[in-house]
mmCIF file of C-alpha atoms in Angstrom:
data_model
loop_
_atom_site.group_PDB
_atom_site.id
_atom_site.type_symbol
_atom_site.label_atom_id
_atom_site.label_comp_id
_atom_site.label_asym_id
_atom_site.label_seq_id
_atom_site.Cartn_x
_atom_site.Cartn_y
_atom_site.Cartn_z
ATOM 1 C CA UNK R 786 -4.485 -24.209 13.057
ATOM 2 C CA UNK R 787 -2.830 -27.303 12.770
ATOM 3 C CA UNK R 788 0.811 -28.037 12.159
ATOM 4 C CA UNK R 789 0.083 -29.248 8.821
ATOM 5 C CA UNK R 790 -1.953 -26.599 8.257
ATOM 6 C CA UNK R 791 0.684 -24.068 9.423
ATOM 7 C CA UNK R 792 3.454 -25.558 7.357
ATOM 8 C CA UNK R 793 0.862 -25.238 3.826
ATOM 9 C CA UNK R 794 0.477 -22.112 5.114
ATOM 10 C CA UNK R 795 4.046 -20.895 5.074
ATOM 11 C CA UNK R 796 5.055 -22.431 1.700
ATOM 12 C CA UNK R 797 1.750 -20.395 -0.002
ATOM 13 C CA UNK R 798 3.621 -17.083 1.574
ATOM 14 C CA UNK R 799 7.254 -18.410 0.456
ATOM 15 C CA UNK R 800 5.654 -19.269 -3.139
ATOM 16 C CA UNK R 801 4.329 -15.407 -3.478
ATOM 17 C CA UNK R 802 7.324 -13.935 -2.624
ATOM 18 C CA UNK R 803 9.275 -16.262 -4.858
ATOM 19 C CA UNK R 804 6.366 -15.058 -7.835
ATOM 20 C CA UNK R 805 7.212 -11.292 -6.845
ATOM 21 C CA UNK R 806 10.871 -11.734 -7.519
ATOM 22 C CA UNK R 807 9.590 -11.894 -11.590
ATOM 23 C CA UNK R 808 8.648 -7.848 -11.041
ATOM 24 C CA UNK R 809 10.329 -6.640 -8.319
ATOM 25 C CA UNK R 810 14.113 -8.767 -8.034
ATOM 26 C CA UNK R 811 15.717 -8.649 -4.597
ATOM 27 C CA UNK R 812 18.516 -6.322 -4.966
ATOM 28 C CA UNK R 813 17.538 -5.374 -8.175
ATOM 29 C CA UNK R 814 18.287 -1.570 -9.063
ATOM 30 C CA UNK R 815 15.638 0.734 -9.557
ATOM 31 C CA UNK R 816 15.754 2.221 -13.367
ATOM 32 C CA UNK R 817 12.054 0.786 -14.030
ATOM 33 C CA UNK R 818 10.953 2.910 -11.257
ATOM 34 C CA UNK R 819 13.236 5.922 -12.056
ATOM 35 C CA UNK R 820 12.217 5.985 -15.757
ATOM 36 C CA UNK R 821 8.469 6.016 -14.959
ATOM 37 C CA UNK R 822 8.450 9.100 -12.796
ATOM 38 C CA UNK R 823 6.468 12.075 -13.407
ATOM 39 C CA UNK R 824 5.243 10.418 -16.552
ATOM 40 C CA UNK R 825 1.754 9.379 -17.673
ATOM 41 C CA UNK R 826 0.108 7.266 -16.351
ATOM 42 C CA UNK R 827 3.013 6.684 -14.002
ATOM 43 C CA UNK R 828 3.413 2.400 -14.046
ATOM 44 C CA UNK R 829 3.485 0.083 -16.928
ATOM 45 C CA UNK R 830 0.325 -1.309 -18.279
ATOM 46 C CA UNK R 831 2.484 -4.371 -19.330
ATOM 47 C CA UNK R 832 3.583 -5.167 -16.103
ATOM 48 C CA UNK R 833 0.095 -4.679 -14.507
ATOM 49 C CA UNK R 834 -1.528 -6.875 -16.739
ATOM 50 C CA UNK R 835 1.316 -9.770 -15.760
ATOM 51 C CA UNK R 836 0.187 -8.906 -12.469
ATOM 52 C CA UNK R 837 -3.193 -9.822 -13.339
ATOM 53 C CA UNK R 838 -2.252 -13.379 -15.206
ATOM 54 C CA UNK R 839 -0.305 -14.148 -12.031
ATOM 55 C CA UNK R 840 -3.321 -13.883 -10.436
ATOM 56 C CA UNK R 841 -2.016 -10.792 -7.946
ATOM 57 C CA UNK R 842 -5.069 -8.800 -8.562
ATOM 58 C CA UNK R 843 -8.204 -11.437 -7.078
ATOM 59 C CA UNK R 844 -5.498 -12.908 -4.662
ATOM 60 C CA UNK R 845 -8.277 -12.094 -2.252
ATOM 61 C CA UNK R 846 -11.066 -12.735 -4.263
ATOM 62 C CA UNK R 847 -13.167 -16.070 -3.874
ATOM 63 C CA UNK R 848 -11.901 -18.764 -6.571
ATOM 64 C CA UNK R 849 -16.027 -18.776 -7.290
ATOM 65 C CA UNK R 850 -15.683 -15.669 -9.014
ATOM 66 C CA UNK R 851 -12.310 -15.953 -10.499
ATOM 67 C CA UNK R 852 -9.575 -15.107 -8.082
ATOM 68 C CA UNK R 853 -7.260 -17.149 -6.336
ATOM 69 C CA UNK R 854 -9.276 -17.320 -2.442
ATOM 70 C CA UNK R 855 -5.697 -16.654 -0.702
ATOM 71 C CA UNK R 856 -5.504 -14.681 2.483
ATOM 72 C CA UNK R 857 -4.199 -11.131 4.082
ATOM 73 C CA UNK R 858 -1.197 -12.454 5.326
ATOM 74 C CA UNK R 859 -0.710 -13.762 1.706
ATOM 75 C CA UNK R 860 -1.593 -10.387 0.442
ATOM 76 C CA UNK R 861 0.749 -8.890 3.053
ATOM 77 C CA UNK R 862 3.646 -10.821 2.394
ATOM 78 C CA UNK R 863 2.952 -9.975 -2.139
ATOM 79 C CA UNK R 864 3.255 -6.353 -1.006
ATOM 80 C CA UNK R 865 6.246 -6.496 1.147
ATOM 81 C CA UNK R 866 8.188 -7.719 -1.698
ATOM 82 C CA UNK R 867 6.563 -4.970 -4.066
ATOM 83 C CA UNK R 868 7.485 -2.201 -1.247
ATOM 84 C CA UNK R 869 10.957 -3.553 -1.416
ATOM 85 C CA UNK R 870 10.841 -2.366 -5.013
ATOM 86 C CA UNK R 871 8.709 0.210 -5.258
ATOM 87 C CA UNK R 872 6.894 -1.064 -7.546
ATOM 88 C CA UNK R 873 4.539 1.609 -8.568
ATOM 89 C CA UNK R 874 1.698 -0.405 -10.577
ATOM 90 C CA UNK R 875 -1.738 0.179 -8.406
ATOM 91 C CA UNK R 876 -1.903 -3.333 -7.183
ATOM 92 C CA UNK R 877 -3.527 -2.918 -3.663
ATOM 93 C CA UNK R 878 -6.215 0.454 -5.291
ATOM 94 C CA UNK R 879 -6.940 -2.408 -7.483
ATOM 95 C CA UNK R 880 -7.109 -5.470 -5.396
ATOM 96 C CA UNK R 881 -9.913 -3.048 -2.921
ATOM 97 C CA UNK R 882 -11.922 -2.728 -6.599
ATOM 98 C CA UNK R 883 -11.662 -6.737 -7.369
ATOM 99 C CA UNK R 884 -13.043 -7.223 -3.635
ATOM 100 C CA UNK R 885 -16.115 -4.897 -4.179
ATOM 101 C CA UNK R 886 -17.104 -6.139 -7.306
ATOM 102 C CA UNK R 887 -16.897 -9.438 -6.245
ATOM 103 C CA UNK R 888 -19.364 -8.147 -3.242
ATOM 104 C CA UNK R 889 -21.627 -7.373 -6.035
ATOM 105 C CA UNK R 890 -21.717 -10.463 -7.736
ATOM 106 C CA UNK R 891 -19.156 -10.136 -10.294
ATOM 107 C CA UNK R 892 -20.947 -7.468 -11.995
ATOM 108 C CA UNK R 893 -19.159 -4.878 -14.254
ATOM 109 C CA UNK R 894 -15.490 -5.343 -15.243
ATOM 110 C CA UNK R 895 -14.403 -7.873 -12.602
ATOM 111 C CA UNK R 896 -13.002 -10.667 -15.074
ATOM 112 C CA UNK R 897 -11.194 -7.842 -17.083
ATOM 113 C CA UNK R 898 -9.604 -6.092 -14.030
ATOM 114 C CA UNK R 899 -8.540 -9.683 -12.486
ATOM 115 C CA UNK R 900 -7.020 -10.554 -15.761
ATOM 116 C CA UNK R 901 -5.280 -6.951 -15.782
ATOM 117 C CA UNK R 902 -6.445 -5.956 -18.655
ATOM 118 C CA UNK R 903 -7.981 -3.221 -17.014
ATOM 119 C CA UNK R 904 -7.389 -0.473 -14.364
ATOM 120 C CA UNK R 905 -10.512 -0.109 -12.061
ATOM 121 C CA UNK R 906 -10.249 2.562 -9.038
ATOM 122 C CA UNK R 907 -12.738 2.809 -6.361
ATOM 123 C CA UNK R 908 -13.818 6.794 -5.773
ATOM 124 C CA UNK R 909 -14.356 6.705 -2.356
ATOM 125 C CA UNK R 910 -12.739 9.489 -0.645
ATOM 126 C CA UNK R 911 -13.874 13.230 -0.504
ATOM 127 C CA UNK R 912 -12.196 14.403 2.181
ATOM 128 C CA UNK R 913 -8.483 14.033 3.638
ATOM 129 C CA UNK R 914 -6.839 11.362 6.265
ATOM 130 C CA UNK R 915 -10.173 9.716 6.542
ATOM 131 C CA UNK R 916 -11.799 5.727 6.245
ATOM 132 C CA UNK R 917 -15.868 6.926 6.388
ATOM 133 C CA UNK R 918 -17.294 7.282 2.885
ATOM 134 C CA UNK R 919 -20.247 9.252 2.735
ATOM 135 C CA UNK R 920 -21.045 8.360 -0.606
ATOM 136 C CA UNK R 921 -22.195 11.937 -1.371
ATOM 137 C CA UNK R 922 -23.599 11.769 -5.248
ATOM 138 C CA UNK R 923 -22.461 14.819 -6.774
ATOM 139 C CA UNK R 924 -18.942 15.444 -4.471
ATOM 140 C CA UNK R 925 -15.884 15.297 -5.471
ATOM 141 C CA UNK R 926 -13.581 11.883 -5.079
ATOM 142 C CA UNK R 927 -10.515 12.854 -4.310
ATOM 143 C CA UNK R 928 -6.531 11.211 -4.056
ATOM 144 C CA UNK R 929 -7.031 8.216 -6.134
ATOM 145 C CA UNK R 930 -3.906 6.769 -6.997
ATOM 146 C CA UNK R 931 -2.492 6.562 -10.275
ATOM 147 C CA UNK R 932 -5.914 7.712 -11.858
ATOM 148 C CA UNK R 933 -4.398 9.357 -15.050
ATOM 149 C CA UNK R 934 -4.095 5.001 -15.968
ATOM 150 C CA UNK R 935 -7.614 4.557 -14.752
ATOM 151 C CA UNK R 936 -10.050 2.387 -17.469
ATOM 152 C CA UNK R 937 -13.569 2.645 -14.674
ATOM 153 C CA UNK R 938 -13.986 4.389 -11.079
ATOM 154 C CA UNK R 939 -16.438 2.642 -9.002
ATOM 155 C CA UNK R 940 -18.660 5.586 -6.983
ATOM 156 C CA UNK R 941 -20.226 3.966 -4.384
ATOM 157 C CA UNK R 942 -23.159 6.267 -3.575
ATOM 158 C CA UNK R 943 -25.455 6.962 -0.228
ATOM 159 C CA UNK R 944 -29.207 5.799 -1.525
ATOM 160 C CA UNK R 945 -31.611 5.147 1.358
ATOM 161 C CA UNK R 946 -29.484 4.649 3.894
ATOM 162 C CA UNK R 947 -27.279 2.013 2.299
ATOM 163 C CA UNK R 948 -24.496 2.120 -0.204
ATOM 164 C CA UNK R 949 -25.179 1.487 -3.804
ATOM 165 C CA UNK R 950 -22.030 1.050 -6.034
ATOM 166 C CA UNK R 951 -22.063 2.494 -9.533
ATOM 167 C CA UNK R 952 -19.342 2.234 -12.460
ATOM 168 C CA UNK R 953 -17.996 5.184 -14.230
ATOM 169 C CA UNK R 954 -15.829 4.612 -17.254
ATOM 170 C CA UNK R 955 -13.179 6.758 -17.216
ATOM 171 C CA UNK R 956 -13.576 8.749 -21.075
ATOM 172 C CA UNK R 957 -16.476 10.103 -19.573
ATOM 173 C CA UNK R 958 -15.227 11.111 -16.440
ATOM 174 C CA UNK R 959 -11.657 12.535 -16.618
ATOM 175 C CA UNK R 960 -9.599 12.740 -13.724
ATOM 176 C CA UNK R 961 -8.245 15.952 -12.807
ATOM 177 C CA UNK R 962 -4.185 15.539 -11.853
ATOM 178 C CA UNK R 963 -1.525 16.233 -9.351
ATOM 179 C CA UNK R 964 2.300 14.445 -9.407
ATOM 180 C CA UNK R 965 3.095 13.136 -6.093
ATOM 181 C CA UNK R 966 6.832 13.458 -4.400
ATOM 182 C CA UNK R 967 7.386 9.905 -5.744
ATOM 183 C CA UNK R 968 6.616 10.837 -9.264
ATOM 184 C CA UNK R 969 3.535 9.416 -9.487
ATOM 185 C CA UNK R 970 0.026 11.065 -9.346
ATOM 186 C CA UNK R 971 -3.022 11.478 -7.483
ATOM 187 C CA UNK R 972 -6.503 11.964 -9.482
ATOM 188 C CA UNK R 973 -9.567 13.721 -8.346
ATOM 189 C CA UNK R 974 -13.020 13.210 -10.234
ATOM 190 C CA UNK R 975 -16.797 14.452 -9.916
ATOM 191 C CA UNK R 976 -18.986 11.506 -10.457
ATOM 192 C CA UNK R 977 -21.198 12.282 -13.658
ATOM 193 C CA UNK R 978 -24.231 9.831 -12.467
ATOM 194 C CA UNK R 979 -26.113 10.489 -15.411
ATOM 195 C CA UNK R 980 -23.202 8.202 -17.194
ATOM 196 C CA UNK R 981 -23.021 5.486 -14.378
ATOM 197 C CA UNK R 982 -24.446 2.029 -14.524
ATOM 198 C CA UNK R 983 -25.708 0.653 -10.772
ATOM 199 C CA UNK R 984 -23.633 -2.739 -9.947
ATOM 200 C CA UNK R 985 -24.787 -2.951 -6.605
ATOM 201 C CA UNK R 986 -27.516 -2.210 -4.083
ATOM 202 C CA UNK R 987 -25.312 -1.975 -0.648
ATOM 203 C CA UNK R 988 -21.468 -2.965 -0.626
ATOM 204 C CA UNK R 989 -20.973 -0.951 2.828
ATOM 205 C CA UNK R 990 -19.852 -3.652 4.824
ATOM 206 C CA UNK R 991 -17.564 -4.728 2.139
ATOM 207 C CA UNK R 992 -16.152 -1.830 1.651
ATOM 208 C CA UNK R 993 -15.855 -1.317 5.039
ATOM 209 C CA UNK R 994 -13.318 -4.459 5.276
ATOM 210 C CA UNK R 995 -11.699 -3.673 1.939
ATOM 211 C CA UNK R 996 -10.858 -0.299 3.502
ATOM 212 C CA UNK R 997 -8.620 -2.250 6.330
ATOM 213 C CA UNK R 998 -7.139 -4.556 4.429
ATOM 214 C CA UNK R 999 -5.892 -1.874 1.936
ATOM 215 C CA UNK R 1000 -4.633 -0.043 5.209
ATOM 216 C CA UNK R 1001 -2.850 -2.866 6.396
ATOM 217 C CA UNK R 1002 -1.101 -4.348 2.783
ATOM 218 C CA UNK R 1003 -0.045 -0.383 2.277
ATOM 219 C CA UNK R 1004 1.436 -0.569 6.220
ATOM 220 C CA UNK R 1005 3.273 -4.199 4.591
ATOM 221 C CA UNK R 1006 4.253 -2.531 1.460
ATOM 222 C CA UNK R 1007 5.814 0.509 3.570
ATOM 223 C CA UNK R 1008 7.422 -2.585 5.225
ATOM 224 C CA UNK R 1009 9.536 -3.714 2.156
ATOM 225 C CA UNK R 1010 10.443 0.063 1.569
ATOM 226 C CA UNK R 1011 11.570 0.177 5.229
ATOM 227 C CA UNK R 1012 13.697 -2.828 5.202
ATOM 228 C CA UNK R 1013 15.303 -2.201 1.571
ATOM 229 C CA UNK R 1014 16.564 1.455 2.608
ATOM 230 C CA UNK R 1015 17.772 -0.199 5.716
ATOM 231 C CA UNK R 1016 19.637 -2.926 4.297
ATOM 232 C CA UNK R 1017 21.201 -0.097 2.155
ATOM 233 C CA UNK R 1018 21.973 1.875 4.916
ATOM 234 C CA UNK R 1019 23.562 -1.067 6.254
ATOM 235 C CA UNK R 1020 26.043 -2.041 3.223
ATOM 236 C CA UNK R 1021 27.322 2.168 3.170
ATOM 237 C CA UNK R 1022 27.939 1.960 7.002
ATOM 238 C CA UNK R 1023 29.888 -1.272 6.418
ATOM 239 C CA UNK R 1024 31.987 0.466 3.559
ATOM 240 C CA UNK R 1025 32.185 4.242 3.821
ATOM 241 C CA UNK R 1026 35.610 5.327 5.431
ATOM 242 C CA UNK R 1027 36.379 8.261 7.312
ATOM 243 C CA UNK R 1028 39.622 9.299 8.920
ATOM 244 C CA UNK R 1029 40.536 6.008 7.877
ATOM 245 C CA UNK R 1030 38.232 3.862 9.357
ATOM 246 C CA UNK R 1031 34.793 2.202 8.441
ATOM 247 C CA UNK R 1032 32.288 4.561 9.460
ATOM 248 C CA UNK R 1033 30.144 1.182 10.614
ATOM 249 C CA UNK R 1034 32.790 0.743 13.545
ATOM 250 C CA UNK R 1035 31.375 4.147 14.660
ATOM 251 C CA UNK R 1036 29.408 3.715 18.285
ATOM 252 C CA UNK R 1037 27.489 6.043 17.783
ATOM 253 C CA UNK R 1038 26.058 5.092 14.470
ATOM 254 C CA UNK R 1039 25.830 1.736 15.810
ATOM 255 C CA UNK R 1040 23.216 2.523 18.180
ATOM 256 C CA UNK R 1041 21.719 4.840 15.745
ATOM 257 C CA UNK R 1042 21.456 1.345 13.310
ATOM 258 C CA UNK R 1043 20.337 -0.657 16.074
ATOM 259 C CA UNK R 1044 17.565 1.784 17.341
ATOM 260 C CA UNK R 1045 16.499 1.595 13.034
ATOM 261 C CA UNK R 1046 16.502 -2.222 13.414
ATOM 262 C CA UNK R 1047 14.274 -2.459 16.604
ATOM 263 C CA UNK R 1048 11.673 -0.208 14.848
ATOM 264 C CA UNK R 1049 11.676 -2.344 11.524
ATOM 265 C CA UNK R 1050 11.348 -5.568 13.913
ATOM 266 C CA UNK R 1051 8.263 -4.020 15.704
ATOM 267 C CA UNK R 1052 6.569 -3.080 12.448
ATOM 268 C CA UNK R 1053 7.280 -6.381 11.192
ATOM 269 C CA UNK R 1054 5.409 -8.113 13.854
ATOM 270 C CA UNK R 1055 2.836 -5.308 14.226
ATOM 271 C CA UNK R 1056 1.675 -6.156 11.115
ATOM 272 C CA UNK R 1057 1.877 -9.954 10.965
ATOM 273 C CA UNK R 1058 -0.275 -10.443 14.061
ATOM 274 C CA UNK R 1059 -2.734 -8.022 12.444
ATOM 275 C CA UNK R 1060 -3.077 -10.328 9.254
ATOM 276 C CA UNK R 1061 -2.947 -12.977 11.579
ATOM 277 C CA UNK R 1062 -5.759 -11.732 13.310
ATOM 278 C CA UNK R 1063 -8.123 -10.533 10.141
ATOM 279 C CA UNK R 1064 -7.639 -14.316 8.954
ATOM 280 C CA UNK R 1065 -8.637 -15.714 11.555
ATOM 281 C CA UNK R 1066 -12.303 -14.069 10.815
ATOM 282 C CA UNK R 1067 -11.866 -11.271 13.626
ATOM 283 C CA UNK R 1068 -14.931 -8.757 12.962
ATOM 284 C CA UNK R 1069 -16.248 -5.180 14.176
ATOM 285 C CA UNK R 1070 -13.679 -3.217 16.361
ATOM 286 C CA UNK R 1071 -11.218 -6.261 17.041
ATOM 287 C CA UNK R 1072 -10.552 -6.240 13.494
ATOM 288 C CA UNK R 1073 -10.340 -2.183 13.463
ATOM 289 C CA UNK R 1074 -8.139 -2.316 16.518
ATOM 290 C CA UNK R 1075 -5.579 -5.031 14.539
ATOM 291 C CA UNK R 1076 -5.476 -2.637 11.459
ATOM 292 C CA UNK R 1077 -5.099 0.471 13.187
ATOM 293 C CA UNK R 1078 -2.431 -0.619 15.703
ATOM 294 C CA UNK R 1079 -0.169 -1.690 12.390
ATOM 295 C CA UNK R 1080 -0.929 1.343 10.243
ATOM 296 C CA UNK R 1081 -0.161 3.642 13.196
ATOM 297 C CA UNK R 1082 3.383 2.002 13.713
ATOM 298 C CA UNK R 1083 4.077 1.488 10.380
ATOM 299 C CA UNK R 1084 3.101 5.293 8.975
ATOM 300 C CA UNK R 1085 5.192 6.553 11.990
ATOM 301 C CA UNK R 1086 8.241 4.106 11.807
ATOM 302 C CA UNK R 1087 8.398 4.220 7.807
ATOM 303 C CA UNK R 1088 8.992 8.003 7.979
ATOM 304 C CA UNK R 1089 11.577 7.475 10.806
ATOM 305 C CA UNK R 1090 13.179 5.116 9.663
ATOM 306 C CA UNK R 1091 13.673 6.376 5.799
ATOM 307 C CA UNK R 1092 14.893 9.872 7.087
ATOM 308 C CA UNK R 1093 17.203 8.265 9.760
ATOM 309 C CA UNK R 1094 18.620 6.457 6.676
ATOM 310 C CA UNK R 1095 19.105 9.309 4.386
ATOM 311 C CA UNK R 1096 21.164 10.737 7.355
ATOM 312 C CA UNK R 1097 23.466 8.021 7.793
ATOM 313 C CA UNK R 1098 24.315 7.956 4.509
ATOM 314 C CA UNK R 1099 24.754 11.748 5.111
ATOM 315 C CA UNK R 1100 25.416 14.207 1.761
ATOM 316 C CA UNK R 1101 24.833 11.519 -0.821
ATOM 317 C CA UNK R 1102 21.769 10.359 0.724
ATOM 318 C CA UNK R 1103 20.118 13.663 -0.627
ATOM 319 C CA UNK R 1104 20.442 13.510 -4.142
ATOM 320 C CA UNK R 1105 18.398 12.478 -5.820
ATOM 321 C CA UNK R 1106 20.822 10.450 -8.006
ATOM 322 C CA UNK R 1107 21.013 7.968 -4.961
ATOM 323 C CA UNK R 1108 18.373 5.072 -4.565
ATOM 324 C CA UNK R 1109 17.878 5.699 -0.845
ATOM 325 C CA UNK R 1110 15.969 8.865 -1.416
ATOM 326 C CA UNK R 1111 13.272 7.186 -3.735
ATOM 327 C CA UNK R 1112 12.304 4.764 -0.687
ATOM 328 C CA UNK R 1113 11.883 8.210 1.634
ATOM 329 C CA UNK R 1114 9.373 9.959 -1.476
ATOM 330 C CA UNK R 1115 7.638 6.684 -1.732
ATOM 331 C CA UNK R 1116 6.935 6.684 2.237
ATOM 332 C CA UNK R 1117 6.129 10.176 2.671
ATOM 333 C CA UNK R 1118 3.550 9.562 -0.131
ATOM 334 C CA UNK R 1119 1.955 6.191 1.741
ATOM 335 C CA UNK R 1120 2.198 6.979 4.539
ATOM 336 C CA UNK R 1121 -1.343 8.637 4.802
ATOM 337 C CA UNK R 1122 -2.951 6.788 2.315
ATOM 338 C CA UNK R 1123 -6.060 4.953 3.999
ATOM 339 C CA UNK R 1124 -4.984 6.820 7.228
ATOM 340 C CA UNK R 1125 -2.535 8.725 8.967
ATOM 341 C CA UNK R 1126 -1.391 7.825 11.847
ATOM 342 C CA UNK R 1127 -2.582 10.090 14.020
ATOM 343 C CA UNK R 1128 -6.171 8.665 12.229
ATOM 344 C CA UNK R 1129 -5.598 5.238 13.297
ATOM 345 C CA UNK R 1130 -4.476 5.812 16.592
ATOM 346 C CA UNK R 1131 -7.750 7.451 17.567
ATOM 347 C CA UNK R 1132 -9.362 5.136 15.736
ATOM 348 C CA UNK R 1133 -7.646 2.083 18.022
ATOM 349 C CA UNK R 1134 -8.356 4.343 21.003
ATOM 350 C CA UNK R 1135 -12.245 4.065 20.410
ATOM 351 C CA UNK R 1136 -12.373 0.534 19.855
ATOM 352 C CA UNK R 1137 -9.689 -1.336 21.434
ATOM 353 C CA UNK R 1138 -10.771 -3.558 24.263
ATOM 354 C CA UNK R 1139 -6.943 -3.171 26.086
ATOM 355 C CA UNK R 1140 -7.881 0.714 26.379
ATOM 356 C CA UNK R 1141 -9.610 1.601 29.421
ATOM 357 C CA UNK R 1142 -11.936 4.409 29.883
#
């Protein structure tokens, strides 16, 4: 990449966090986020469909069939800014659906979802802290996020060795429910094929690569949550007193803060080199290898780092009142979502090159 090239680059990623700033202000308080909890369908369809008309939805879909052709690190950067305020609209469930009906030609409700006028889930998953998708007709999908807001599920579906994808709308396949720590919720459906309309003959490989990138842009939006609480953290330490002095001149809790910073740092650059890496058109298991490294550091150092905060702000930090305990729910919600750690680790053990036998 040239220099020229490298500067346009960095002024796309300053312009989308700039455009997050309209949903998710830096610094902003949290009473959005508070006032949607534990209520259906858990995000504001308002807000998501502004998402759409800023074009957040098909950021990675190709201008060809309506989105705006922009890259991971792009992506990565969007959703660091949404971590920072947990924004809870489905952006990235979404973006993965955009990206496989794109890979089947635009079919279905592709130009409705990217305009956010509609909420389109992919049913992939039947089993827990797993990326393979079977595609098992009549088994249940389970943990789709935010699926009591769902318009379609896409099913793809294991036909002759390849995977077909198929659209389900919603009224005829209801979601079964369960709230989430964070307040949000976490739907499980049967596919009813008999009601489902074929889109595609194969999307495996897409999916495949949707599946990473939505690992990596949830490891980014644990990111924002990460450095948020921190920065928190920071500002008590700096004014809390005890026996008359600024608990921030503490030793102790210096280290403790430092040790905090080094782990947001390594994320931080964890997860740049792996968007990095997936745009500059890495493929097969040096693309897995990128994703997994990040998501393993990032679901492991998101968790740490949250409950290291809530410590340090020490009895307040536990109520619920207090913000700083919404960023730990959030994390300890994400953190498994297209992988747990543990998952990606083996996962970068298998197919990492820098691993020996």
């Amino acid at each position: 990449m040239s220099a020229a090239e490298a500067d346009d680059r960095a002024e796309s990623i300053r312009m989308i966090r700039d455009s997050a700033a309209a949903v998710a202000p830096p610094g902003g308080d949290l009473k959005r986020v508070r006032d949607l909890r534990f209520q259906d369908p858990g995000f504001d369809a308002g807000l998501f469909r502004q998402m759409g008309e800023m074009g957040w939805i098909g950021l990675r879909v190709p201008e060809e069939m309506g989105g705006a052709g922009l890259g991971v690190g792009e992506m990565c950067a969007l959703a660091e800014e949404l971590g920072r305020g947990l924004v809870p609209e489905p952006l990235i469930p979404a973006a993965l659906s955009a990206q496989l009906l794109a890979a089947a030609g635009g079919k279905g409700p592709l130009p409705v979802l990217l305009a956010g006028e509609v909420v389109v889930l992919t049913a992939w998953q039947e089993r827990p802290d797993t990326l393979e998708v079977p595609g098992t007709p009549d088994a249940p999908r389970r943990f789709l996020p935010m699926a009591s807001g769902a318009d379609f599920f896409l099913a793809p579906v294991q036909e002759g060795g390849k995977l077909a994808l198929y659209e389900l709308p919603a009224a005829r396949c209801v979601p079964s429910i369960e709230r989430t720590q964070d307040g949000g919720n976490l739907g499980t459906i049967t596919p009813n094929m008999a009601e489902a309309t074929r889109l595609a003959d194969d999307v495996g490989e897409a999916l495949a690569e949707a599946l990473d990138e939505a690992a990596l842009v949830t490891s980014a939006y644990l990111l924002g949550g990460m450095e948020r609480a921190f920065a928190m953290t920071l500002d008590y330490l700096k004014q809390r007193q005890q026996f008359g002095r600024i608990i921030g001149t503490f030793q102790a809790l210096q280290h403790r803060a430092a040790d905090l910073k080094m782990q947001v740092a390594l994320t931080r650059a964890s997860i740049e080199a792996a968007a990095a890496t997936l745009d500059a058109g890495a493929k097969g298991d040096a693309r897995k290898a990128a994703v997994s490294r990040a998501k393993a550091r990032t679901a492991e150092a998101s968790l740490l780092v949250q409950r290291q905060c809530i410590q340090l702000h020490g009895g307040i930090g536990y109520t619920d009142e207090y913000d700083v305990g919404l960023y730990l729910r959030k994390a300890m919600v994400m953190a498994n979502q297209y992988g747990s750690a543990a998952l990606h680790r083996r996962r970068f053990m298998a197919v990492s090159p820098e691993v020996e036998e």
